[in-house]
Coordinates of C-alpha atoms in Angstrom, one line a residue:
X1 CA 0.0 0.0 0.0
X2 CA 2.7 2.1 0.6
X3 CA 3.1 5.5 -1.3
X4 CA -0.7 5.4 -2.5
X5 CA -3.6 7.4 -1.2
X6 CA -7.0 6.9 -2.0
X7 CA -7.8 10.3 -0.5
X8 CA -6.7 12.4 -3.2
X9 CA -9.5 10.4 -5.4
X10 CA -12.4 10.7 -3.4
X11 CA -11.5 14.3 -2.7
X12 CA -11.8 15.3 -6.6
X13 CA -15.2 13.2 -6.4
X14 CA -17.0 14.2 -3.8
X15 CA -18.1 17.8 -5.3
X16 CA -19.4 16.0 -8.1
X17 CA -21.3 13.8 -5.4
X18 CA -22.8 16.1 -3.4
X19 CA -24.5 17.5 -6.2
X20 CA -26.2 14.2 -6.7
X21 CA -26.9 13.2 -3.5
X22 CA -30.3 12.1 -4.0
X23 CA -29.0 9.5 -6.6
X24 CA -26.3 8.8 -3.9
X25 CA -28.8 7.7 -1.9
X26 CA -31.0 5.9 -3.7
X27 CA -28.1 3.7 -4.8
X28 CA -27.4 2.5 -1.4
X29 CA -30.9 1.8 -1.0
X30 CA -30.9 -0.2 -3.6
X31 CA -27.7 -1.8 -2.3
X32 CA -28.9 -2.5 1.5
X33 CA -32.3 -3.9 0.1
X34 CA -30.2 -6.6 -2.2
X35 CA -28.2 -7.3 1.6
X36 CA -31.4 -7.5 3.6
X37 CA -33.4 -9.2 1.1
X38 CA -30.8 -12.5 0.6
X39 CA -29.1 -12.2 4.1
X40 CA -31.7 -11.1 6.5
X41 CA -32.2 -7.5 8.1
X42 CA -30.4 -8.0 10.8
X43 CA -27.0 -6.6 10.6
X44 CA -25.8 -8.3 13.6
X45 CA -26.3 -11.7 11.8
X46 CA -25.4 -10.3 8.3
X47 CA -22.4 -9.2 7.8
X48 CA -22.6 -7.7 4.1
X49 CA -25.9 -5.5 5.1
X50 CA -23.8 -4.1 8.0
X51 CA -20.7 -3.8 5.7
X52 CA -23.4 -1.7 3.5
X53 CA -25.1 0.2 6.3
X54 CA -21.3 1.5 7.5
X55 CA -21.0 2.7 3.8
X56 CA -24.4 4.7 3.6
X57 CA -23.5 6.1 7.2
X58 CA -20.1 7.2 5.9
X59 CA -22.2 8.9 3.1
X60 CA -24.1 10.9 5.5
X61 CA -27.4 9.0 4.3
X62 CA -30.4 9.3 7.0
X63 CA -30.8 6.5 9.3
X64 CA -34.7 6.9 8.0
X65 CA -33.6 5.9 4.4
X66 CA -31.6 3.2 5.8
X67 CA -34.5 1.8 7.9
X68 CA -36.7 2.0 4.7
X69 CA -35.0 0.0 2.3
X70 CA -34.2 -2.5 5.2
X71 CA -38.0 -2.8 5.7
X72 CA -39.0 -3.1 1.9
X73 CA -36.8 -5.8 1.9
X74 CA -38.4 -8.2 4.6
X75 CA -42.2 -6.4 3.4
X76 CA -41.8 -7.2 -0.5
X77 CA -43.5 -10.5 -1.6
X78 CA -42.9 -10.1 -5.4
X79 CA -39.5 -9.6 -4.8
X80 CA -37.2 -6.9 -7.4
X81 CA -34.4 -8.9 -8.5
X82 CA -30.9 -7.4 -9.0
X83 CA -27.7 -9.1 -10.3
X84 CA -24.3 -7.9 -9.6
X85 CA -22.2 -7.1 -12.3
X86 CA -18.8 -6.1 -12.8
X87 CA -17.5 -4.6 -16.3
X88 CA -13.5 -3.6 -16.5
X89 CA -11.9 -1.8 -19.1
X90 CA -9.5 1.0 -19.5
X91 CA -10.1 5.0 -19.3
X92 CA -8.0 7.5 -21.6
X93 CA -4.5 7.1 -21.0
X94 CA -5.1 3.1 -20.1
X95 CA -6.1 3.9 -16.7
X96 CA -7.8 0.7 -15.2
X97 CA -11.4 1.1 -14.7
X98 CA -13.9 -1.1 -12.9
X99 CA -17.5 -0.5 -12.9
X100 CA -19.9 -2.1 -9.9
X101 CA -23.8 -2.4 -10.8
X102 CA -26.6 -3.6 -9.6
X103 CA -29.5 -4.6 -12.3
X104 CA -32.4 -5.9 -13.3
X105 CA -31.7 -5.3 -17.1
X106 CA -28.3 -6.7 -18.0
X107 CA -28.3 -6.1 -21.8
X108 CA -29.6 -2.6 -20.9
X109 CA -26.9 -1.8 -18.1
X110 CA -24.1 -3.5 -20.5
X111 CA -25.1 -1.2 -23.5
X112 CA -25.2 1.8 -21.5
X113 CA -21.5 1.2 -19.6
X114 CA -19.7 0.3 -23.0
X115 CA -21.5 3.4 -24.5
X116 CA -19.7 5.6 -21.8
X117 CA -16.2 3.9 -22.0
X118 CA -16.6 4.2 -26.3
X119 CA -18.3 8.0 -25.9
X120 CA -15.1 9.3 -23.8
X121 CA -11.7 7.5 -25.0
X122 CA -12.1 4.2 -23.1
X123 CA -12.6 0.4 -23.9
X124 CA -14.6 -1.9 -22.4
X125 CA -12.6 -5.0 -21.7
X126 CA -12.9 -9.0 -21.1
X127 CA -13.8 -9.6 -17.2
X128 CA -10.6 -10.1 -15.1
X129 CA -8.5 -7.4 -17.6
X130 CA -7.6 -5.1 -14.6
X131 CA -9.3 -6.4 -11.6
X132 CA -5.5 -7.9 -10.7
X133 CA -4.8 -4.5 -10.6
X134 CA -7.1 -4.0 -7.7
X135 CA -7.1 -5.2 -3.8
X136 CA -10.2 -5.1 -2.0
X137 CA -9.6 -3.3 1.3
X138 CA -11.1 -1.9 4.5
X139 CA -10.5 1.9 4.0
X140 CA -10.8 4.3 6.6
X141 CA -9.8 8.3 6.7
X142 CA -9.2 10.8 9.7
X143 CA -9.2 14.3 8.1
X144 CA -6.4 16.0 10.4
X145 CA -8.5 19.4 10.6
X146 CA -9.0 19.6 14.3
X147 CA -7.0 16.1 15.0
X148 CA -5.5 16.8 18.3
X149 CA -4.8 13.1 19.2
X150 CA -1.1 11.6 18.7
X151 CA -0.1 10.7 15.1
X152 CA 2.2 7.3 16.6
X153 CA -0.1 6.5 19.2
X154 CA -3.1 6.5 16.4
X155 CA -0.7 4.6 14.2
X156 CA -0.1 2.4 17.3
X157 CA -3.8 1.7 18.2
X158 CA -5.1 0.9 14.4
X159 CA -2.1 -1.7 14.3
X160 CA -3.4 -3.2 17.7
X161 CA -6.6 -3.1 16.7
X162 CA -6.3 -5.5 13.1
X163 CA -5.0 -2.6 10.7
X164 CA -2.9 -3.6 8.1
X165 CA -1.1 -0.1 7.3
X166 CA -1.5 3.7 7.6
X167 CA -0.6 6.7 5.4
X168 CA -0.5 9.9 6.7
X169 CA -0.5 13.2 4.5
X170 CA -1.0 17.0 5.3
X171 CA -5.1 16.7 5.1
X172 CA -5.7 13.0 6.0
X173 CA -4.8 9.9 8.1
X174 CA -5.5 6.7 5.7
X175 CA -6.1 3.2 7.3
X176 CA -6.0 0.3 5.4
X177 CA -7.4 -3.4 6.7
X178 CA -8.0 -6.5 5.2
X179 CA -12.0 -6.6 4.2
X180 CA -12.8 -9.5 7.4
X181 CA -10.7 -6.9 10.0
X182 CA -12.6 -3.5 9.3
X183 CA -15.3 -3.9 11.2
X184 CA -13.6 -4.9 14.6
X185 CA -10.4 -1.9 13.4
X186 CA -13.3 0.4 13.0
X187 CA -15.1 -0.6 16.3
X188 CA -12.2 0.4 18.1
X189 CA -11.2 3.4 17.0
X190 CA -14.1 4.7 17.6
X191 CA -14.2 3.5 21.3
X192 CA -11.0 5.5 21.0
X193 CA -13.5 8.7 19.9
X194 CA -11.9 8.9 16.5
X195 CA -14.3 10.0 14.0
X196 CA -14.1 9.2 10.4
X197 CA -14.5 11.3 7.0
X198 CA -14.8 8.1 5.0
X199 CA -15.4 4.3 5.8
X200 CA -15.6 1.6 3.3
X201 CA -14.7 -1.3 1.9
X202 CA -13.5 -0.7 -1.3
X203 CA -11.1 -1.7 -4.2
X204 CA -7.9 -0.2 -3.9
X205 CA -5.7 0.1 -7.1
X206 CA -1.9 -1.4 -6.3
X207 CA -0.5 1.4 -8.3
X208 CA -1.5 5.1 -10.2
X209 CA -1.4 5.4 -14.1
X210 CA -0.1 8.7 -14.8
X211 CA -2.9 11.2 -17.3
X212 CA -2.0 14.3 -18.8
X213 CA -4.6 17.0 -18.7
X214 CA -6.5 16.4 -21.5
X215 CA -6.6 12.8 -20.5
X216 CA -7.7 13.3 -16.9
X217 CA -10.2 15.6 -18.3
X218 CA -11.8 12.8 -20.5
X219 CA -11.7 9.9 -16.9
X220 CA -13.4 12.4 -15.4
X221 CA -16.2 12.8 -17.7
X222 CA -16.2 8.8 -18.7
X223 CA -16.7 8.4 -14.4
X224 CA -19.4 11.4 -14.5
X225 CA -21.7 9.4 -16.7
X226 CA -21.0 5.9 -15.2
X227 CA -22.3 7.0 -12.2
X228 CA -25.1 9.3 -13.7
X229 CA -26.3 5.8 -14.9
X230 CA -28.8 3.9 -12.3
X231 CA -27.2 0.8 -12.5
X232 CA -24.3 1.4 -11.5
X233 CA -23.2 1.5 -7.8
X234 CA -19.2 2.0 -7.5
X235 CA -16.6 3.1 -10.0
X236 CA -13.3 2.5 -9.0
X237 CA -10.1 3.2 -10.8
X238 CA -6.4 4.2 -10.9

């Protein structure tokens, strides 16, 4: 992990989020009703709905949303049904791209997601082309505005508690776990009274492609109308 921050990425993002927070939203509604509805809704005895539930907390999403898709789940008889697809390819520049989504339309969601990697300098590739590229990770981040705790005793306690590494930079502290230790690295540091800007698990690219301008310009707009599409859930890319 060492030398990469993820922070950097979901900084330049998270404008572009806010502005569509209401999509935000229902997308992880979407994603806790596919937990509830084949695990259960209770998080204590599913751990992928409470892996979820930590990811719509993280994006500020009302407990009163969260409650609701929970409920449709374990209320709805003629049950929606959503498959989980991944698509990979490569962005301007051959940046590694993969694309999460949920559906209930695959020829529709796999028209639309080659349409944005053709529209904006990309190719859609064959499944497995970059996902070695990726590692999936528990991610957590301590902004350092108003951090008044001790860097090495923070390191100290996130190695105690299961974490597997820690970056620091001038705005953020980055914790990495592996996916089964988040949880219980999480748990802890918030008995500590560490809060958290971001808390996930996620994929974490093993290494950055480097984009001119022009290039990054075009990512950005390939990611803008991936996730402007209702299918999808998660881009992810280096």
């Amino acid at each position: 992990m060492a030398g990469h921050s993820k922070w950097k990425n979901i900084q330049n993002r998270k404008n572009a989020q806010d502005a569509k927070r209401g999509k935000v939203f229902q997308k992880l509604a979407k994603e806790i009703y596919v937990a509830a509805k084949s695990g259960g809704g209770d998080p204590d005895t599913n751990p992928g709905l409470r892996l979820v539930i930590e990811k719509a907390k993280s994006a500020n999403m009302p407990n009163d949303n969260i409650k609701r898709a929970i409920d449709k789940a374990a209320g709805n008889q003629d049950a929606e049904h959503y498959e989980e697809i991944i698509y990979e390819g490569y962005g301007p520049g051959g940046a590694a791209v993969m694309v999460s989504c949920l559906t209930d339309n695959k020829n529709r969601t796999a028209s639309n997601v080659r349409h944005a990697f053709t529209k904006n300098g990309g190719n859609l590739g064959e499944s497995g082309c970059v996902s070695y590229l990726f590692d999936r990770k528990g991610y957590l981040a301590i902004e350092r505005s108003g951090f008044d705790a001790d860097e090495d005793e923070l390191l100290l306690q996130a190695i105690e508690a299961g974490a597997e590494d820690m970056e620091t930079s001038e705005e953020v502290f980055e914790i990495y776990t592996e996916p089964e230790n988040f949880m219980a690295v999480k748990e802890s540091l918030e008995n500590e009274g560490f809060e958290f800007a971001t808390a996930e698990v996620t994929m974490v690219p093993q290494t950055d492609a480097e984009l001119d301008e022009e290039q990054q310009e075009k990512l950005e707009k390939l990611i803008d109308m991936l996730e402007d599409d209702d299918d999808v859930q998660d881009v992810y890319h280096n």
